[in-house]
Amino acid sequence: MASLRHGCIRQLRRLERGHKAAADDDRDDDRMAAATWLGGSKKMLEKMTEDVKEAAAAIMVDVGQWRKKGAG
């Protein structure tokens, strides 16, 4: 009975190791896909960053004007 239990435990550990290895492979695939996407669209990412900076600057100007109106 004990050998059967030990055999089951060993089999479970093998399955866990196999599952962990498969999960690691999936994570590596996801990282590679993300790196490929970022590398392939670097120009688009730079453009989006500039758009965000411009929008943030416009908001800061609006907030500054609103504060001046409130103080005056």
PDB file of C-alpha atoms in Angstrom:
ATOM      1  CA  MET A   1       0.000   0.000   0.000  1.00  0.00           C
ATOM      2  CA  ALA A   2       2.815   2.395   0.852  1.00  0.00           C
ATOM      3  CA  SER A   3       4.571   1.741  -2.457  1.00  0.00           C
ATOM      4  CA  LEU A   4       1.356   2.538  -4.317  1.00  0.00           C
ATOM      5  CA  ARG A   5       1.078   5.821  -2.410  1.00  0.00           C
ATOM      6  CA  HIS A   6       4.710   6.679  -3.161  1.00  0.00           C
ATOM      7  CA  GLY A   7       4.177   5.814  -6.814  1.00  0.00           C
ATOM      8  CA  CYS A   8       1.165   8.134  -6.982  1.00  0.00           C
ATOM      9  CA  ILE A   9       3.094  10.922  -5.269  1.00  0.00           C
ATOM     10  CA  ARG A  10       5.977  10.525  -7.740  1.00  0.00           C
ATOM     11  CA  GLN A  11       3.571  10.614 -10.662  1.00  0.00           C
ATOM     12  CA  LEU A  12       1.905  13.760  -9.302  1.00  0.00           C
ATOM     13  CA  ARG A  13       5.295  15.430  -8.903  1.00  0.00           C
ATOM     14  CA  ARG A  14       6.198  14.559 -12.497  1.00  0.00           C
ATOM     15  CA  LEU A  15       2.910  16.018 -13.684  1.00  0.00           C
ATOM     16  CA  GLU A  16       3.502  19.168 -11.617  1.00  0.00           C
ATOM     17  CA  ARG A  17       6.990  19.576 -13.100  1.00  0.00           C
ATOM     18  CA  GLY A  18       5.592  19.081 -16.594  1.00  0.00           C
ATOM     19  CA  HIS A  19       2.838  21.609 -15.930  1.00  0.00           C
ATOM     20  CA  LYS A  20       5.340  24.134 -14.552  1.00  0.00           C
ATOM     21  CA  ALA A  21       7.610  23.674 -17.576  1.00  0.00           C
ATOM     22  CA  ALA A  22       4.666  24.209 -19.925  1.00  0.00           C
ATOM     23  CA  ALA A  23       3.633  27.344 -18.016  1.00  0.00           C
ATOM     24  CA  ASP A  24       7.206  28.682 -18.233  1.00  0.00           C
ATOM     25  CA  ASP A  25       7.201  28.047 -21.986  1.00  0.00           C
ATOM     26  CA  ASP A  26       3.896  29.920 -22.322  1.00  0.00           C
ATOM     27  CA  ARG A  27       5.310  32.850 -20.359  1.00  0.00           C
ATOM     28  CA  ASP A  28       8.381  32.904 -22.587  1.00  0.00           C
ATOM     29  CA  ASP A  29       6.140  32.857 -25.674  1.00  0.00           C
ATOM     30  CA  ASP A  30       4.117  35.767 -24.284  1.00  0.00           C
ATOM     31  CA  ARG A  31       7.282  37.744 -23.564  1.00  0.00           C
ATOM     32  CA  MET A  32       8.623  37.069 -27.040  1.00  0.00           C
ATOM     33  CA  ALA A  33       5.342  38.141 -28.632  1.00  0.00           C
ATOM     34  CA  ALA A  34       5.345  41.351 -26.587  1.00  0.00           C
ATOM     35  CA  ALA A  35       8.965  42.082 -27.491  1.00  0.00           C
ATOM     36  CA  THR A  36       8.238  41.459 -31.167  1.00  0.00           C
ATOM     37  CA  TRP A  37       5.177  43.712 -31.063  1.00  0.00           C
ATOM     38  CA  LEU A  38       7.068  46.502 -29.314  1.00  0.00           C
ATOM     39  CA  GLY A  39      10.041  46.199 -31.627  1.00  0.00           C
ATOM     40  CA  GLY A  40       7.831  46.120 -34.694  1.00  0.00           C
ATOM     41  CA  SER A  41       5.843  49.194 -33.740  1.00  0.00           C
ATOM     42  CA  LYS A  42       8.392  51.392 -32.014  1.00  0.00           C
ATOM     43  CA  LYS A  43       7.384  54.390 -34.144  1.00  0.00           C
ATOM     44  CA  MET A  44       3.747  53.965 -33.157  1.00  0.00           C
ATOM     45  CA  LEU A  45       4.725  53.730 -29.480  1.00  0.00           C
ATOM     46  CA  GLU A  46       6.815  56.901 -29.753  1.00  0.00           C
ATOM     47  CA  LYS A  47       3.915  58.705 -31.451  1.00  0.00           C
ATOM     48  CA  MET A  48       1.501  57.612 -28.737  1.00  0.00           C
ATOM     49  CA  THR A  49       3.934  58.830 -26.072  1.00  0.00           C
ATOM     50  CA  GLU A  50       4.114  62.244 -27.738  1.00  0.00           C
ATOM     51  CA  ASP A  51       0.303  62.397 -27.966  1.00  0.00           C
ATOM     52  CA  VAL A  52       0.021  61.652 -24.245  1.00  0.00           C
ATOM     53  CA  LYS A  53       2.597  64.325 -23.391  1.00  0.00           C
ATOM     54  CA  GLU A  54       0.712  66.899 -25.487  1.00  0.00           C
ATOM     55  CA  ALA A  55      -2.623  65.977 -23.897  1.00  0.00           C
ATOM     56  CA  ALA A  56      -1.114  66.219 -20.403  1.00  0.00           C
ATOM     57  CA  ALA A  57       0.340  69.644 -21.210  1.00  0.00           C
ATOM     58  CA  ALA A  58      -3.061  70.851 -22.470  1.00  0.00           C
ATOM     59  CA  ILE A  59      -4.719  69.670 -19.267  1.00  0.00           C
ATOM     60  CA  MET A  60      -2.114  71.465 -17.153  1.00  0.00           C
ATOM     61  CA  VAL A  61      -2.773  74.692 -19.088  1.00  0.00           C
ATOM     62  CA  ASP A  62      -6.535  74.296 -18.541  1.00  0.00           C
ATOM     63  CA  VAL A  63      -6.029  73.686 -14.815  1.00  0.00           C
ATOM     64  CA  GLY A  64      -3.776  76.739 -14.564  1.00  0.00           C
ATOM     65  CA  GLN A  65      -6.355  78.947 -16.278  1.00  0.00           C
ATOM     66  CA  TRP A  66      -9.129  77.577 -14.065  1.00  0.00           C
ATOM     67  CA  ARG A  67      -7.101  78.357 -10.926  1.00  0.00           C
ATOM     68  CA  LYS A  68      -6.435  81.911 -12.125  1.00  0.00           C
ATOM     69  CA  LYS A  69     -10.159  82.479 -12.689  1.00  0.00           C
ATOM     70  CA  GLY A  70     -10.956  81.171  -9.210  1.00  0.00           C
ATOM     71  CA  ALA A  71      -8.344  83.400  -7.570  1.00  0.00           C
ATOM     72  CA  GLY A  72      -9.372  86.525  -9.456  1.00  0.00           C
TER      73      GLY A  72
END
